[in-house]
JSON list of C-alpha atoms and ligand atoms in Angstrom, two decimals:
[
{"chain": "T", "resi": 1, "resn": "MET", "atom": "CA", "xyz": [14.43, -40.75, 31.53]},
{"chain": "T", "resi": 2, "resn": "GLU", "atom": "CA", "xyz": [10.63, -40.78, 31.37]},
{"chain": "T", "resi": 3, "resn": "PRO", "atom": "CA", "xyz": [8.44, -41.56, 28.39]},
{"chain": "T", "resi": 4, "resn": "PHE", "atom": "CA", "xyz": [6.20, -38.69, 27.35]},
{"chain": "T", "resi": 5, "resn": "ASP", "atom": "CA", "xyz": [2.67, -39.48, 28.52]},
{"chain": "T", "resi": 6, "resn": "THR", "atom": "CA", "xyz": [1.09, -39.49, 25.06]},
{"chain": "T", "resi": 7, "resn": "GLU", "atom": "CA", "xyz": [2.24, -39.86, 21.46]},
{"chain": "T", "resi": 8, "resn": "PRO", "atom": "CA", "xyz": [4.73, -39.76, 19.87]},
{"chain": "T", "resi": 9, "resn": "ALA", "atom": "CA", "xyz": [6.06, -43.12, 21.00]},
{"chain": "T", "resi": 10, "resn": "GLY", "atom": "CA", "xyz": [9.81, -43.02, 21.49]},
{"chain": "T", "resi": 11, "resn": "LEU", "atom": "CA", "xyz": [9.89, -39.51, 22.97]},
{"chain": "T", "resi": 12, "resn": "LEU", "atom": "CA", "xyz": [11.58, -39.54, 26.35]},
{"chain": "T", "resi": 13, "resn": "ILE", "atom": "CA", "xyz": [12.39, -36.63, 28.60]},
{"chain": "T", "resi": 14, "resn": "HIS", "atom": "CA", "xyz": [14.90, -36.49, 31.43]},
{"chain": "T", "resi": 15, "resn": "LYS", "atom": "CA", "xyz": [13.91, -33.48, 33.55]},
{"chain": "T", "resi": 16, "resn": "ASP", "atom": "CA", "xyz": [16.61, -31.49, 35.35]},
{"chain": "T", "resi": 17, "resn": "PHE", "atom": "CA", "xyz": [19.43, -33.11, 33.44]},
{"chain": "T", "resi": 18, "resn": "ILE", "atom": "CA", "xyz": [21.58, -30.16, 34.52]},
{"chain": "T", "resi": 19, "resn": "SER", "atom": "CA", "xyz": [21.25, -27.92, 37.59]},
{"chain": "T", "resi": 20, "resn": "PRO", "atom": "CA", "xyz": [20.18, -24.24, 37.49]},
{"chain": "T", "resi": 21, "resn": "ALA", "atom": "CA", "xyz": [23.77, -23.30, 38.39]},
{"chain": "T", "resi": 22, "resn": "GLN", "atom": "CA", "xyz": [25.19, -25.35, 35.49]},
{"chain": "T", "resi": 23, "resn": "GLU", "atom": "CA", "xyz": [22.60, -23.83, 33.18]},
{"chain": "T", "resi": 24, "resn": "ALA", "atom": "CA", "xyz": [23.47, -20.28, 34.24]},
{"chain": "T", "resi": 25, "resn": "ALA", "atom": "CA", "xyz": [27.20, -20.93, 33.74]},
{"chain": "T", "resi": 26, "resn": "LEU", "atom": "CA", "xyz": [26.57, -22.36, 30.27]},
{"chain": "T", "resi": 27, "resn": "ILE", "atom": "CA", "xyz": [24.37, -19.46, 29.19]},
{"chain": "T", "resi": 28, "resn": "GLN", "atom": "CA", "xyz": [27.08, -17.09, 30.39]},
{"chain": "T", "resi": 29, "resn": "LEU", "atom": "CA", "xyz": [29.61, -19.01, 28.30]},
{"chain": "T", "resi": 30, "resn": "PHE", "atom": "CA", "xyz": [27.30, -18.98, 25.26]},
{"chain": "T", "resi": 31, "resn": "GLN", "atom": "CA", "xyz": [26.90, -15.22, 25.57]},
{"chain": "T", "resi": 32, "resn": "THR", "atom": "CA", "xyz": [30.50, -14.27, 26.24]},
{"chain": "T", "resi": 33, "resn": "GLU", "atom": "CA", "xyz": [32.83, -16.93, 24.86]},
{"chain": "T", "resi": 34, "resn": "LEU", "atom": "CA", "xyz": [31.27, -18.28, 21.70]},
{"chain": "T", "resi": 35, "resn": "THR", "atom": "CA", "xyz": [31.39, -16.52, 18.36]},
{"chain": "T", "resi": 36, "resn": "TRP", "atom": "CA", "xyz": [27.97, -16.79, 16.76]},
{"chain": "T", "resi": 37, "resn": "PRO", "atom": "CA", "xyz": [27.32, -16.26, 13.07]},
{"chain": "T", "resi": 38, "resn": "GLU", "atom": "CA", "xyz": [25.96, -12.83, 12.23]},
{"chain": "T", "resi": 39, "resn": "ARG", "atom": "CA", "xyz": [22.44, -13.47, 11.10]},
{"chain": "T", "resi": 40, "resn": "LYS", "atom": "CA", "xyz": [18.90, -12.82, 12.09]},
{"chain": "T", "resi": 41, "resn": "GLY", "atom": "CA", "xyz": [16.86, -15.70, 13.42]},
{"chain": "T", "resi": 42, "resn": "ARG", "atom": "CA", "xyz": [18.08, -18.98, 14.84]},
{"chain": "T", "resi": 43, "resn": "ARG", "atom": "CA", "xyz": [21.87, -19.29, 14.98]},
{"chain": "T", "resi": 44, "resn": "SER", "atom": "CA", "xyz": [23.88, -22.50, 15.02]},
{"chain": "T", "resi": 45, "resn": "LEU", "atom": "CA", "xyz": [27.39, -23.62, 15.92]},
{"chain": "T", "resi": 46, "resn": "HIS", "atom": "CA", "xyz": [28.71, -27.06, 15.06]},
{"chain": "T", "resi": 47, "resn": "TYR", "atom": "CA", "xyz": [31.09, -29.37, 16.86]},
{"chain": "T", "resi": 48, "resn": "GLY", "atom": "CA", "xyz": [32.49, -32.71, 15.81]},
{"chain": "T", "resi": 49, "resn": "TYR", "atom": "CA", "xyz": [31.50, -33.05, 12.16]},
{"chain": "T", "resi": 50, "resn": "THR", "atom": "CA", "xyz": [29.91, -30.00, 10.57]},
{"chain": "T", "resi": 51, "resn": "PHE", "atom": "CA", "xyz": [26.29, -30.11, 9.54]},
{"chain": "T", "resi": 52, "resn": "SER", "atom": "CA", "xyz": [25.68, -29.17, 5.92]},
{"chain": "T", "resi": 53, "resn": "TYR", "atom": "CA", "xyz": [22.57, -27.15, 5.13]},
{"chain": "T", "resi": 54, "resn": "ARG", "atom": "CA", "xyz": [22.96, -28.21, 1.52]},
{"chain": "T", "resi": 55, "resn": "THR", "atom": "CA", "xyz": [22.71, -31.95, 2.06]},
{"chain": "T", "resi": 56, "resn": "PHE", "atom": "CA", "xyz": [21.20, -31.97, 5.58]},
{"chain": "T", "resi": 57, "resn": "ALA", "atom": "CA", "xyz": [23.92, -34.45, 6.49]},
{"chain": "T", "resi": 58, "resn": "VAL", "atom": "CA", "xyz": [27.45, -33.94, 7.77]},
{"chain": "T", "resi": 59, "resn": "ASP", "atom": "CA", "xyz": [30.01, -32.33, 5.50]},
{"chain": "T", "resi": 60, "resn": "LEU", "atom": "CA", "xyz": [32.84, -34.84, 5.50]},
{"chain": "T", "resi": 61, "resn": "ASP", "atom": "CA", "xyz": [35.08, -32.31, 3.71]},
{"chain": "T", "resi": 62, "resn": "VAL", "atom": "CA", "xyz": [35.23, -30.29, 6.92]},
{"chain": "T", "resi": 63, "resn": "PRO", "atom": "CA", "xyz": [37.50, -32.09, 9.39]},
{"chain": "T", "resi": 64, "resn": "TYR", "atom": "CA", "xyz": [36.08, -33.38, 12.65]},
{"chain": "T", "resi": 65, "resn": "ALA", "atom": "CA", "xyz": [36.61, -30.73, 15.34]},
{"chain": "T", "resi": 66, "resn": "PRO", "atom": "CA", "xyz": [37.13, -32.16, 18.84]},
{"chain": "T", "resi": 67, "resn": "PHE", "atom": "CA", "xyz": [34.58, -31.12, 21.45]},
{"chain": "T", "resi": 68, "resn": "PRO", "atom": "CA", "xyz": [35.54, -28.35, 23.84]},
{"chain": "T", "resi": 69, "resn": "GLY", "atom": "CA", "xyz": [35.75, -29.36, 27.50]},
{"chain": "T", "resi": 70, "resn": "TRP", "atom": "CA", "xyz": [32.50, -27.67, 28.51]},
{"chain": "T", "resi": 71, "resn": "LEU", "atom": "CA", "xyz": [30.66, -29.72, 25.90]},
{"chain": "T", "resi": 72, "resn": "THR", "atom": "CA", "xyz": [32.30, -33.05, 26.73]},
{"chain": "T", "resi": 73, "resn": "ALA", "atom": "CA", "xyz": [30.84, -32.69, 30.21]},
{"chain": "T", "resi": 74, "resn": "LEU", "atom": "CA", "xyz": [27.32, -32.50, 28.76]},
{"chain": "T", "resi": 75, "resn": "LEU", "atom": "CA", "xyz": [27.21, -35.59, 26.60]},
{"chain": "T", "resi": 76, "resn": "PRO", "atom": "CA", "xyz": [24.09, -37.60, 27.36]},
{"chain": "T", "resi": 77, "resn": "SER", "atom": "CA", "xyz": [24.44, -40.74, 29.42]},
{"chain": "T", "resi": 78, "resn": "ASP", "atom": "CA", "xyz": [21.85, -42.99, 27.97]},
{"chain": "T", "resi": 79, "resn": "GLU", "atom": "CA", "xyz": [19.53, -45.42, 29.69]},
{"chain": "T", "resi": 80, "resn": "ALA", "atom": "CA", "xyz": [18.27, -46.65, 26.32]},
{"chain": "T", "resi": 81, "resn": "GLY", "atom": "CA", "xyz": [21.07, -49.03, 25.47]},
{"chain": "T", "resi": 82, "resn": "GLY", "atom": "CA", "xyz": [23.72, -46.59, 24.25]},
{"chain": "T", "resi": 83, "resn": "PRO", "atom": "CA", "xyz": [25.33, -44.36, 23.16]},
{"chain": "T", "resi": 84, "resn": "ARG", "atom": "CA", "xyz": [28.33, -46.61, 22.97]},
{"chain": "T", "resi": 85, "resn": "ARG", "atom": "CA", "xyz": [30.54, -43.79, 21.76]},
{"chain": "T", "resi": 86, "resn": "PRO", "atom": "CA", "xyz": [30.50, -40.00, 21.84]},
{"chain": "T", "resi": 87, "resn": "PRO", "atom": "CA", "xyz": [28.27, -38.29, 19.26]},
{"chain": "T", "resi": 88, "resn": "ASP", "atom": "CA", "xyz": [29.68, -37.48, 15.83]},
{"chain": "T", "resi": 89, "resn": "GLN", "atom": "CA", "xyz": [27.90, -34.19, 15.46]},
{"chain": "T", "resi": 90, "resn": "VAL", "atom": "CA", "xyz": [26.75, -31.68, 18.05]},
{"chain": "T", "resi": 91, "resn": "CYS", "atom": "CA", "xyz": [24.90, -28.50, 17.25]},
{"chain": "T", "resi": 92, "resn": "VAL", "atom": "CA", "xyz": [24.48, -25.62, 19.70]},
{"chain": "T", "resi": 93, "resn": "GLN", "atom": "CA", "xyz": [21.64, -23.34, 18.70]},
{"chain": "T", "resi": 94, "resn": "HIS", "atom": "CA", "xyz": [20.36, -20.01, 19.94]},
{"chain": "T", "resi": 95, "resn": "TYR", "atom": "CA", "xyz": [16.72, -19.10, 19.40]},
{"chain": "T", "resi": 96, "resn": "PRO", "atom": "CA", "xyz": [16.01, -15.43, 20.10]},
{"chain": "T", "resi": 97, "resn": "PRO", "atom": "CA", "xyz": [12.31, -14.78, 20.92]},
{"chain": "T", "resi": 98, "resn": "GLY", "atom": "CA", "xyz": [10.21, -15.02, 17.77]},
{"chain": "T", "resi": 99, "resn": "THR", "atom": "CA", "xyz": [12.43, -17.57, 16.03]},
{"chain": "T", "resi": 100, "resn": "GLY", "atom": "CA", "xyz": [11.89, -21.28, 15.46]},
{"chain": "T", "resi": 101, "resn": "ILE", "atom": "CA", "xyz": [12.80, -24.23, 13.29]},
{"chain": "T", "resi": 102, "resn": "PRO", "atom": "CA", "xyz": [10.54, -25.56, 10.52]},
{"chain": "T", "resi": 103, "resn": "PRO", "atom": "CA", "xyz": [8.96, -29.00, 10.98]},
{"chain": "T", "resi": 104, "resn": "HIS", "atom": "CA", "xyz": [11.44, -31.67, 9.87]},
{"chain": "T", "resi": 105, "resn": "ALA", "atom": "CA", "xyz": [12.77, -35.12, 10.56]},
{"chain": "T", "resi": 106, "resn": "ASP", "atom": "CA", "xyz": [16.55, -35.07, 10.92]},
{"chain": "T", "resi": 107, "resn": "THR", "atom": "CA", "xyz": [18.01, -36.82, 7.87]},
{"chain": "T", "resi": 108, "resn": "HIS", "atom": "CA", "xyz": [17.44, -40.56, 8.32]},
{"chain": "T", "resi": 109, "resn": "GLY", "atom": "CA", "xyz": [20.30, -41.82, 6.17]},
{"chain": "T", "resi": 110, "resn": "ALA", "atom": "CA", "xyz": [22.88, -39.54, 7.74]},
{"chain": "T", "resi": 111, "resn": "PHE", "atom": "CA", "xyz": [22.07, -39.98, 11.41]},
{"chain": "T", "resi": 112, "resn": "ASP", "atom": "CA", "xyz": [21.14, -43.04, 13.41]},
{"chain": "T", "resi": 113, "resn": "ASP", "atom": "CA", "xyz": [17.99, -43.69, 15.37]},
{"chain": "T", "resi": 114, "resn": "ARG", "atom": "CA", "xyz": [18.74, -41.60, 18.42]},
{"chain": "T", "resi": 115, "resn": "LEU", "atom": "CA", "xyz": [18.66, -37.84, 18.69]},
{"chain": "T", "resi": 116, "resn": "TYR", "atom": "CA", "xyz": [19.18, -36.00, 21.94]},
{"chain": "T", "resi": 117, "resn": "ALA", "atom": "CA", "xyz": [18.43, -32.35, 22.66]},
{"chain": "T", "resi": 118, "resn": "LEU", "atom": "CA", "xyz": [19.31, -30.47, 25.84]},
{"chain": "T", "resi": 119, "resn": "SER", "atom": "CA", "xyz": [17.37, -27.24, 26.46]},
{"chain": "T", "resi": 120, "resn": "LEU", "atom": "CA", "xyz": [18.56, -24.12, 28.25]},
{"chain": "T", "resi": 121, "resn": "GLY", "atom": "CA", "xyz": [17.04, -20.71, 28.92]},
{"chain": "T", "resi": 122, "resn": "ALA", "atom": "CA", "xyz": [13.35, -20.14, 28.25]},
{"chain": "T", "resi": 123, "resn": "PRO", "atom": "CA", "xyz": [10.81, -22.94, 27.84]},
{"chain": "T", "resi": 124, "resn": "VAL", "atom": "CA", "xyz": [9.29, -23.45, 24.41]},
{"chain": "T", "resi": 125, "resn": "VAL", "atom": "CA", "xyz": [6.48, -25.45, 22.83]},
{"chain": "T", "resi": 126, "resn": "MET", "atom": "CA", "xyz": [7.79, -27.97, 20.34]},
{"chain": "T", "resi": 127, "resn": "GLN", "atom": "CA", "xyz": [5.31, -29.39, 17.86]},
{"chain": "T", "resi": 128, "resn": "PHE", "atom": "CA", "xyz": [5.44, -32.99, 16.77]},
{"chain": "T", "resi": 129, "resn": "GLY", "atom": "CA", "xyz": [3.52, -33.83, 13.62]},
{"chain": "T", "resi": 130, "resn": "ARG", "atom": "CA", "xyz": [2.58, -36.98, 11.84]},
{"chain": "T", "resi": 131, "resn": "ALA", "atom": "CA", "xyz": [1.56, -37.39, 8.22]},
{"chain": "T", "resi": 132, "resn": "GLY", "atom": "CA", "xyz": [-2.21, -37.26, 8.20]},
{"chain": "T", "resi": 133, "resn": "GLY", "atom": "CA", "xyz": [-2.27, -34.16, 10.35]},
{"chain": "T", "resi": 134, "resn": "ARG", "atom": "CA", "xyz": [-1.87, -35.44, 13.88]},
{"chain": "T", "resi": 135, "resn": "ARG", "atom": "CA", "xyz": [-0.05, -32.92, 16.02]},
{"chain": "T", "resi": 136, "resn": "VAL", "atom": "CA", "xyz": [1.19, -33.03, 19.59]},
{"chain": "T", "resi": 137, "resn": "ASP", "atom": "CA", "xyz": [2.49, -29.97, 21.42]},
{"chain": "T", "resi": 138, "resn": "VAL", "atom": "CA", "xyz": [5.23, -30.67, 23.93]},
{"chain": "T", "resi": 139, "resn": "ASP", "atom": "CA", "xyz": [6.22, -28.00, 26.43]},
{"chain": "T", "resi": 140, "resn": "VAL", "atom": "CA", "xyz": [9.99, -28.35, 26.55]},
{"chain": "T", "resi": 141, "resn": "ALA", "atom": "CA", "xyz": [11.40, -27.30, 29.91]},
{"chain": "T", "resi": 142, "resn": "PRO", "atom": "CA", "xyz": [14.81, -25.73, 30.36]},
{"chain": "T", "resi": 143, "resn": "ARG", "atom": "CA", "xyz": [17.48, -28.07, 31.75]},
{"chain": "T", "resi": 144, "resn": "SER", "atom": "CA", "xyz": [15.68, -31.10, 30.32]},
{"chain": "T", "resi": 145, "resn": "MET", "atom": "CA", "xyz": [17.29, -33.64, 28.01]},
{"chain": "T", "resi": 146, "resn": "MET", "atom": "CA", "xyz": [14.97, -34.97, 25.32]},
{"chain": "T", "resi": 147, "resn": "LEU", "atom": "CA", "xyz": [15.55, -38.25, 23.51]},
{"chain": "T", "resi": 148, "resn": "MET", "atom": "CA", "xyz": [13.81, -39.00, 20.25]},
{"chain": "T", "resi": 149, "resn": "ARG", "atom": "CA", "xyz": [14.00, -42.56, 19.04]},
{"chain": "T", "resi": 150, "resn": "GLY", "atom": "CA", "xyz": [11.75, -45.03, 17.25]},
{"chain": "T", "resi": 151, "resn": "ASP", "atom": "CA", "xyz": [8.57, -43.42, 15.94]},
{"chain": "T", "resi": 152, "resn": "ALA", "atom": "CA", "xyz": [9.37, -40.01, 17.38]},
{"chain": "T", "resi": 153, "resn": "ARG", "atom": "CA", "xyz": [12.68, -39.99, 15.54]},
{"chain": "T", "resi": 154, "resn": "LEU", "atom": "CA", "xyz": [11.64, -41.55, 12.24]},
{"chain": "T", "resi": 155, "resn": "HIS", "atom": "CA", "xyz": [7.93, -41.10, 11.63]},
{"chain": "T", "resi": 156, "resn": "TRP", "atom": "CA", "xyz": [7.07, -37.76, 13.21]},
{"chain": "T", "resi": 157, "resn": "THR", "atom": "CA", "xyz": [8.37, -34.34, 12.36]},
{"chain": "T", "resi": 158, "resn": "HIS", "atom": "CA", "xyz": [9.39, -31.89, 15.07]},
{"chain": "T", "resi": 159, "resn": "GLY", "atom": "CA", "xyz": [9.58, -28.12, 14.85]},
{"chain": "T", "resi": 160, "resn": "ILE", "atom": "CA", "xyz": [9.21, -24.86, 16.73]},
{"chain": "T", "resi": 161, "resn": "ARG", "atom": "CA", "xyz": [6.90, -22.15, 15.40]},
{"chain": "T", "resi": 162, "resn": "ALA", "atom": "CA", "xyz": [8.56, -18.79, 14.80]},
{"chain": "T", "resi": 163, "resn": "ARG", "atom": "CA", "xyz": [6.37, -16.70, 17.09]},
{"chain": "T", "resi": 164, "resn": "LYS", "atom": "CA", "xyz": [6.64, -14.40, 20.11]},
{"chain": "T", "resi": 165, "resn": "THR", "atom": "CA", "xyz": [4.31, -16.28, 22.46]},
{"chain": "T", "resi": 166, "resn": "ASP", "atom": "CA", "xyz": [3.23, -19.85, 23.12]},
{"chain": "T", "resi": 167, "resn": "THR", "atom": "CA", "xyz": [-0.32, -20.60, 24.20]},
{"chain": "T", "resi": 168, "resn": "LEU", "atom": "CA", "xyz": [-0.77, -23.26, 26.86]},
{"chain": "T", "resi": 169, "resn": "GLY", "atom": "CA", "xyz": [-4.45, -23.77, 27.62]},
{"chain": "T", "resi": 170, "resn": "GLU", "atom": "CA", "xyz": [-5.66, -20.30, 28.58]},
{"chain": "T", "resi": 171, "resn": "VAL", "atom": "CA", "xyz": [-2.20, -18.88, 29.19]},
{"chain": "T", "resi": 172, "resn": "ARG", "atom": "CA", "xyz": [-0.11, -16.98, 26.66]},
{"chain": "T", "resi": 173, "resn": "ARG", "atom": "CA", "xyz": [3.51, -17.28, 27.62]},
{"chain": "T", "resi": 174, "resn": "PRO", "atom": "CA", "xyz": [6.03, -14.86, 26.08]},
{"chain": "T", "resi": 175, "resn": "ARG", "atom": "CA", "xyz": [9.04, -16.48, 24.47]},
{"chain": "T", "resi": 176, "resn": "GLY", "atom": "CA", "xyz": [12.50, -15.77, 25.86]},
{"chain": "T", "resi": 177, "resn": "ASP", "atom": "CA", "xyz": [15.99, -16.60, 24.64]},
{"chain": "T", "resi": 178, "resn": "ARG", "atom": "CA", "xyz": [16.45, -20.34, 24.36]},
{"chain": "T", "resi": 179, "resn": "TRP", "atom": "CA", "xyz": [19.51, -22.42, 23.59]},
{"chain": "T", "resi": 180, "resn": "SER", "atom": "CA", "xyz": [19.63, -26.09, 22.68]},
{"chain": "T", "resi": 181, "resn": "ILE", "atom": "CA", "xyz": [22.38, -28.63, 22.25]},
{"chain": "T", "resi": 182, "resn": "THR", "atom": "CA", "xyz": [21.54, -31.46, 19.87]},
{"chain": "T", "resi": 183, "resn": "TYR", "atom": "CA", "xyz": [23.55, -34.67, 19.63]},
{"chain": "T", "resi": 184, "resn": "ARG", "atom": "CA", "xyz": [23.69, -36.94, 16.59]},
{"chain": "T", "resi": 185, "resn": "TRP", "atom": "CA", "xyz": [25.50, -40.12, 15.64]},
{"chain": "T", "resi": 186, "resn": "LEU", "atom": "CA", "xyz": [26.30, -41.04, 12.03]},
{"chain": "T", "resi": 187, "resn": "ARG", "atom": "CA", "xyz": [24.36, -44.00, 10.72]},
{"chain": "T", "resi": 188, "resn": "ALA", "atom": "CA", "xyz": [26.64, -46.87, 9.75]},
{"chain": "T", "resi": 189, "resn": "GLY", "atom": "CA", "xyz": [26.31, -47.42, 5.99]},
{"chain": "T", "resi": 190, "resn": "GLY", "atom": "CA", "xyz": [24.35, -44.20, 5.52]},
{"chain": "T", "resi": 191, "resn": "GLU", "atom": "CA", "xyz": [21.10, -45.94, 4.52]},
{"chain": "T", "resi": 192, "resn": "CYS", "atom": "CA", "xyz": [17.90, -46.09, 6.57]},
{"chain": "T", "resi": 193, "resn": "GLU", "atom": "CA", "xyz": [15.64, -49.09, 6.20]},
{"chain": "T", "resi": 194, "resn": "CYS", "atom": "CA", "xyz": [12.43, -47.60, 7.65]},
{"chain": "T", "resi": 195, "resn": "GLY", "atom": "CA", "xyz": [10.78, -47.22, 4.24]},
{"chain": "T", "resi": 196, "resn": "ASP", "atom": "CA", "xyz": [8.80, -44.09, 5.18]},
{"chain": "T", "resi": 197, "resn": "GLU", "atom": "CA", "xyz": [8.57, -42.28, 1.85]},
{"chain": "T", "resi": 198, "resn": "ALA", "atom": "CA", "xyz": [7.08, -39.21, 3.50]},
{"chain": "T", "resi": 199, "resn": "LEU", "atom": "CA", "xyz": [10.05, -38.59, 5.78]},
{"chain": "T", "resi": 200, "resn": "CYS", "atom": "CA", "xyz": [12.97, -40.85, 4.88]},
{"chain": "T", "resi": 201, "resn": "ASP", "atom": "CA", "xyz": [15.61, -39.63, 2.42]},
{"chain": "T", "resi": 202, "resn": "THR", "atom": "CA", "xyz": [16.79, -43.21, 1.71]},
{"chain": "T", "resi": 203, "resn": "ALA", "atom": "CA", "xyz": [13.25, -44.41, 0.96]},
{"chain": "T", "resi": 204, "resn": "GLN", "atom": "CA", "xyz": [12.62, -41.36, -1.22]},
{"chain": "T", "resi": 205, "resn": "ARG", "atom": "CA", "xyz": [15.83, -41.87, -3.17]},
{"chain": "T", "resi": 206, "resn": "ARG", "atom": "CA", "xyz": [15.02, -45.52, -3.73]},
{"chain": "T", "resi": 207, "resn": "ALA", "atom": "CA", "xyz": [11.54, -44.57, -4.92]},
{"chain": "T", "resi": 208, "resn": "GLY", "atom": "CA", "xyz": [13.02, -41.97, -7.26]},
{"chain": "T", "resi": 209, "resn": "VAL", "atom": "CA", "xyz": [11.44, -39.11, -5.34]},
{"chain": "T", "resi": 210, "resn": "GLU", "atom": "CA", "xyz": [13.57, -36.09, -4.67]},
{"chain": "T", "resi": 211, "resn": "ARG", "atom": "CA", "xyz": [13.30, -34.86, -1.14]},
{"chain": "T", "resi": 212, "resn": "ALA", "atom": "CA", "xyz": [10.98, -31.86, -1.05]},
{"chain": "T", "resi": 213, "resn": "TYR", "atom": "CA", "xyz": [13.18, -29.13, 0.30]},
{"chain": "T", "resi": 214, "resn": "ARG", "atom": "CA", "xyz": [11.18, -26.09, 1.22]},
{"chain": "T", "resi": 215, "resn": "TRP", "atom": "CA", "xyz": [13.80, -23.74, -0.21]},
{"chain": "T", "resi": 216, "resn": "LYS", "atom": "CA", "xyz": [13.70, -25.53, -3.54]},
{"chain": "T", "resi": 217, "resn": "GLU", "atom": "CA", "xyz": [9.95, -25.06, -3.60]},
{"chain": "T", "resi": 218, "resn": "GLN", "atom": "CA", "xyz": [10.45, -21.38, -2.85]},
{"chain": "T", "resi": 219, "resn": "LEU", "atom": "CA", "xyz": [12.99, -21.13, -5.64]},
{"chain": "T", "resi": 220, "resn": "GLN", "atom": "CA", "xyz": [10.60, -22.75, -8.07]},
{"chain": "T", "resi": 221, "resn": "ALA", "atom": "CA", "xyz": [7.91, -20.32, -6.98]},
{"chain": "T", "resi": 222, "resn": "GLY", "atom": "CA", "xyz": [10.28, -17.43, -7.68]},
{"chain": "T", "resi": 223, "resn": "GLY", "atom": "CA", "xyz": [10.74, -16.75, -3.99]},
{"chain": "T", "resi": 224, "resn": "ALA", "atom": "CA", "xyz": [13.77, -16.72, -1.75]},
{"chain": "T", "resi": 225, "resn": "ALA", "atom": "CA", "xyz": [17.13, -17.22, -3.43]},
{"chain": "T", "resi": 226, "resn": "ALA", "atom": "CA", "xyz": [18.79, -19.20, -0.67]},
{"chain": "T", "resi": 227, "resn": "PRO", "atom": "CA", "xyz": [17.88, -21.56, 2.12]},
{"chain": "T", "resi": 228, "resn": "LYS", "atom": "CA", "xyz": [17.00, -19.53, 5.17]},
{"chain": "T", "resi": 229, "resn": "GLU", "atom": "CA", "xyz": [15.05, -21.47, 7.66]},
{"chain": "T", "resi": 230, "resn": "GLU", "atom": "CA", "xyz": [16.01, -25.07, 7.23]},
{"chain": "T", "resi": 231, "resn": "PRO", "atom": "CA", "xyz": [17.14, -27.28, 10.12]},
{"chain": "Y", "resi": 1, "resn": "LIG", "atom": "O1", "xyz": [16.18, -26.90, 19.44]},
{"chain": "Y", "resi": 1, "resn": "LIG", "atom": "C1", "xyz": [15.85, -28.07, 19.61]},
{"chain": "Y", "resi": 1, "resn": "LIG", "atom": "O2", "xyz": [15.55, -28.51, 20.72]},
{"chain": "Y", "resi": 1, "resn": "LIG", "atom": "C2", "xyz": [15.80, -29.03, 18.45]},
{"chain": "Y", "resi": 1, "resn": "LIG", "atom": "C3", "xyz": [16.58, -28.61, 17.25]},
{"chain": "Y", "resi": 1, "resn": "LIG", "atom": "C4", "xyz": [16.41, -29.55, 16.09]},
{"chain": "Y", "resi": 1, "resn": "LIG", "atom": "O3", "xyz": [15.39, -30.16, 15.92]},
{"chain": "Y", "resi": 1, "resn": "LIG", "atom": "C5", "xyz": [17.50, -29.76, 15.15]},
{"chain": "Y", "resi": 1, "resn": "LIG", "atom": "O4", "xyz": [18.52, -29.05, 15.22]},
{"chain": "Y", "resi": 1, "resn": "LIG", "atom": "O5", "xyz": [17.38, -30.65, 14.30]},
{"chain": "Y", "resi": 2, "resn": "LIG", "atom": "FE1", "xyz": [15.68, -31.79, 14.55]}
]
């Protein structure tokens, strides 16, 4: 796994984590064997514990669902000191062209300091952002496994703009269908000690600040009636 050559620190990318043949077989499986929710935009399926879009943590009321065989074969083998056990929560997502995911930091208290994401299908530009406006665009290649830890995990947001093309230098590249598999481990104790009040749910709760959910802001502004585009 190689560190990304600029900020954010803690972003590592393992190119060609799977072969083109493995990728093609997986995309075939995604398209023919999985039952995706009927909705426009990005679509998600959950394995292990189920992710809750209400709390942005796992929903412990939904029993742990064992991983299917095809997924077990794709668990990251980590050079960074772990994982010592299989992930608790895995999310397979499909991004049709034009869709994205709003900038966010995965919930600190719920998940520990390592997040992995395997990419399949079309490449996409992922944007990392830091409070104060710094932004780094990362061109995420298919078949690569990304690891976010340290700063990249805790103190930067990541997101994908909902748009039909990405611009790289002078080149406008059309988006294509992309799939990702993200891997998360529950944080023991459920409290994060990073203290980052801009991004950490534990720090915000301790400071008496309610996390600023975009859909709550929309509700207050008389806008959308339900969360639509949250991670
Ligand atoms: O699609 C990806 O590569 C990342 C998805 C993500 O950030 C998330 O599900 O929290
Ligand atoms: Fe994320």
